[in-house]
């Protein structure tokens, strides 16, 4: 794609920034990407399970939603911080000099 349009920006698709998947993708794609995307979902049964493991079982569903939503910014910031470190690791691993940004495009 960059051969056709050198100004195009390529984005790798990550997860939440705290997962091994993000590091695997970055190590494979770091040489050609401009950004790495993060996604964080906090609503719905599939996502609440991974976000509420530290919430006491006695809490009601309303309390769980409130706690998950209150902690979402902190979780997002931690994901960004860890992803920045993953990007640095991948750049060192592949000897890449260009900067790679982070885009948080689904939440």
PDB file of C-alpha atoms in Angstrom:
ATOM      1  CA  UNK A   1       0.000   0.000   0.000  1.00  0.00           C
ATOM      2  CA  UNK A   2       2.825   2.399   0.795  1.00  0.00           C
ATOM      3  CA  UNK A   3       4.299   1.749  -2.667  1.00  0.00           C
ATOM      4  CA  UNK A   4       1.122   3.188  -4.176  1.00  0.00           C
ATOM      5  CA  UNK A   5       0.742   6.005  -1.632  1.00  0.00           C
ATOM      6  CA  UNK A   6       3.788   6.723   0.564  1.00  0.00           C
ATOM      7  CA  UNK A   7       1.732   9.111   2.722  1.00  0.00           C
ATOM      8  CA  UNK A   8      -0.668   6.396   3.867  1.00  0.00           C
ATOM      9  CA  UNK A   9      -0.573   5.551   7.583  1.00  0.00           C
ATOM     10  CA  UNK A  10      -0.705   1.899   8.600  1.00  0.00           C
ATOM     11  CA  UNK A  11      -2.248   0.818  11.894  1.00  0.00           C
ATOM     12  CA  UNK A  12      -1.781  -2.551  13.563  1.00  0.00           C
ATOM     13  CA  UNK A  13      -4.750  -3.972  15.443  1.00  0.00           C
ATOM     14  CA  UNK A  14      -4.092  -4.648  19.106  1.00  0.00           C
ATOM     15  CA  UNK A  15      -6.241  -5.552  22.074  1.00  0.00           C
ATOM     16  CA  UNK A  16      -6.326  -3.734  25.401  1.00  0.00           C
ATOM     17  CA  UNK A  17      -2.625  -2.895  25.572  1.00  0.00           C
ATOM     18  CA  UNK A  18      -1.947  -5.231  28.470  1.00  0.00           C
ATOM     19  CA  UNK A  19      -2.143  -8.490  26.576  1.00  0.00           C
ATOM     20  CA  UNK A  20       0.587 -10.634  25.023  1.00  0.00           C
ATOM     21  CA  UNK A  21      -1.239 -10.200  21.708  1.00  0.00           C
ATOM     22  CA  UNK A  22      -0.182  -6.554  21.556  1.00  0.00           C
ATOM     23  CA  UNK A  23       3.500  -7.450  21.913  1.00  0.00           C
ATOM     24  CA  UNK A  24       3.240 -10.277  19.350  1.00  0.00           C
ATOM     25  CA  UNK A  25       1.607  -7.973  16.789  1.00  0.00           C
ATOM     26  CA  UNK A  26       4.089  -5.188  17.429  1.00  0.00           C
ATOM     27  CA  UNK A  27       7.119  -7.451  17.076  1.00  0.00           C
ATOM     28  CA  UNK A  28       5.783  -8.719  13.738  1.00  0.00           C
ATOM     29  CA  UNK A  29       4.609  -5.397  12.290  1.00  0.00           C
ATOM     30  CA  UNK A  30       6.780  -2.686  13.874  1.00  0.00           C
ATOM     31  CA  UNK A  31       8.850  -2.162  10.730  1.00  0.00           C
ATOM     32  CA  UNK A  32       5.894  -1.078   8.604  1.00  0.00           C
ATOM     33  CA  UNK A  33       3.306   0.435  10.953  1.00  0.00           C
ATOM     34  CA  UNK A  34       2.776   4.034  11.999  1.00  0.00           C
ATOM     35  CA  UNK A  35       0.304   3.392  14.818  1.00  0.00           C
ATOM     36  CA  UNK A  36      -0.861   0.557  17.061  1.00  0.00           C
ATOM     37  CA  UNK A  37      -4.550   0.571  17.988  1.00  0.00           C
ATOM     38  CA  UNK A  38      -6.030  -0.278  21.368  1.00  0.00           C
ATOM     39  CA  UNK A  39      -9.557  -1.378  22.180  1.00  0.00           C
ATOM     40  CA  UNK A  40     -11.253  -1.393  25.556  1.00  0.00           C
ATOM     41  CA  UNK A  41     -14.820  -2.545  26.094  1.00  0.00           C
ATOM     42  CA  UNK A  42     -16.401  -2.392  29.529  1.00  0.00           C
ATOM     43  CA  UNK A  43     -20.060  -3.236  28.920  1.00  0.00           C
ATOM     44  CA  UNK A  44     -21.665  -6.555  28.169  1.00  0.00           C
ATOM     45  CA  UNK A  45     -21.187  -9.974  29.773  1.00  0.00           C
ATOM     46  CA  UNK A  46     -18.140 -10.974  27.734  1.00  0.00           C
ATOM     47  CA  UNK A  47     -16.226  -7.882  28.818  1.00  0.00           C
ATOM     48  CA  UNK A  48     -17.416  -7.594  32.411  1.00  0.00           C
ATOM     49  CA  UNK A  49     -15.964 -10.996  33.240  1.00  0.00           C
ATOM     50  CA  UNK A  50     -12.409  -9.870  32.486  1.00  0.00           C
ATOM     51  CA  UNK A  51     -12.885  -6.493  34.196  1.00  0.00           C
ATOM     52  CA  UNK A  52     -14.592  -7.502  37.431  1.00  0.00           C
ATOM     53  CA  UNK A  53     -12.465 -10.317  38.788  1.00  0.00           C
ATOM     54  CA  UNK A  54     -11.426  -8.150  41.742  1.00  0.00           C
ATOM     55  CA  UNK A  55     -14.932  -6.955  42.586  1.00  0.00           C
ATOM     56  CA  UNK A  56     -16.516  -8.755  45.569  1.00  0.00           C
ATOM     57  CA  UNK A  57     -19.130 -11.355  44.634  1.00  0.00           C
ATOM     58  CA  UNK A  58     -21.655  -9.702  46.979  1.00  0.00           C
ATOM     59  CA  UNK A  59     -21.940  -6.619  44.724  1.00  0.00           C
ATOM     60  CA  UNK A  60     -25.045  -6.236  42.612  1.00  0.00           C
ATOM     61  CA  UNK A  61     -24.883  -5.879  38.831  1.00  0.00           C
ATOM     62  CA  UNK A  62     -25.516  -2.131  39.177  1.00  0.00           C
ATOM     63  CA  UNK A  63     -22.530  -1.786  41.531  1.00  0.00           C
ATOM     64  CA  UNK A  64     -20.367  -3.807  39.152  1.00  0.00           C
ATOM     65  CA  UNK A  65     -21.287  -1.558  36.205  1.00  0.00           C
ATOM     66  CA  UNK A  66     -20.537   1.529  38.292  1.00  0.00           C
ATOM     67  CA  UNK A  67     -17.151   0.212  39.461  1.00  0.00           C
ATOM     68  CA  UNK A  68     -16.172  -0.914  35.969  1.00  0.00           C
ATOM     69  CA  UNK A  69     -17.083   2.472  34.497  1.00  0.00           C
ATOM     70  CA  UNK A  70     -15.261   4.373  37.246  1.00  0.00           C
ATOM     71  CA  UNK A  71     -12.074   2.355  36.683  1.00  0.00           C
ATOM     72  CA  UNK A  72     -12.173   2.502  32.866  1.00  0.00           C
ATOM     73  CA  UNK A  73      -9.951   5.613  32.547  1.00  0.00           C
ATOM     74  CA  UNK A  74      -7.312   4.072  34.842  1.00  0.00           C
ATOM     75  CA  UNK A  75      -7.435   0.805  32.886  1.00  0.00           C
ATOM     76  CA  UNK A  76      -7.092   2.736  29.620  1.00  0.00           C
ATOM     77  CA  UNK A  77      -4.122   4.741  30.912  1.00  0.00           C
ATOM     78  CA  UNK A  78      -2.398   1.553  32.114  1.00  0.00           C
ATOM     79  CA  UNK A  79      -2.971  -0.030  28.692  1.00  0.00           C
ATOM     80  CA  UNK A  80      -1.447   2.993  26.955  1.00  0.00           C
ATOM     81  CA  UNK A  81       1.555   2.946  29.280  1.00  0.00           C
ATOM     82  CA  UNK A  82       2.190  -0.769  28.794  1.00  0.00           C
ATOM     83  CA  UNK A  83       1.695  -0.452  25.027  1.00  0.00           C
ATOM     84  CA  UNK A  84       4.299   2.328  24.918  1.00  0.00           C
ATOM     85  CA  UNK A  85       6.724  -0.118  26.570  1.00  0.00           C
ATOM     86  CA  UNK A  86       5.754  -2.876  24.104  1.00  0.00           C
ATOM     87  CA  UNK A  87       6.444  -0.479  21.225  1.00  0.00           C
ATOM     88  CA  UNK A  88       9.867   0.309  22.673  1.00  0.00           C
ATOM     89  CA  UNK A  89      10.636  -3.415  23.071  1.00  0.00           C
ATOM     90  CA  UNK A  90       9.576  -4.150  19.485  1.00  0.00           C
ATOM     91  CA  UNK A  91      11.577  -1.194  18.111  1.00  0.00           C
ATOM     92  CA  UNK A  92      14.698  -2.367  19.955  1.00  0.00           C
ATOM     93  CA  UNK A  93      14.101  -5.980  18.911  1.00  0.00           C
ATOM     94  CA  UNK A  94      13.808  -5.063  15.205  1.00  0.00           C
ATOM     95  CA  UNK A  95      16.181  -2.063  15.314  1.00  0.00           C
ATOM     96  CA  UNK A  96      13.461   0.310  14.088  1.00  0.00           C
ATOM     97  CA  UNK A  97      14.195   4.015  14.335  1.00  0.00           C
ATOM     98  CA  UNK A  98      10.847   5.572  13.383  1.00  0.00           C
ATOM     99  CA  UNK A  99       8.336   6.485  16.066  1.00  0.00           C
ATOM    100  CA  UNK A 100       5.125   4.467  16.343  1.00  0.00           C
ATOM    101  CA  UNK A 101       2.084   6.140  17.832  1.00  0.00           C
ATOM    102  CA  UNK A 102      -0.872   4.738  19.715  1.00  0.00           C
ATOM    103  CA  UNK A 103      -4.473   5.203  18.675  1.00  0.00           C
ATOM    104  CA  UNK A 104      -7.315   4.346  21.016  1.00  0.00           C
ATOM    105  CA  UNK A 105     -10.055   3.812  18.492  1.00  0.00           C
ATOM    106  CA  UNK A 106     -12.638   1.578  20.146  1.00  0.00           C
ATOM    107  CA  UNK A 107     -14.062   1.914  23.622  1.00  0.00           C
TER     108      UNK A 107
END
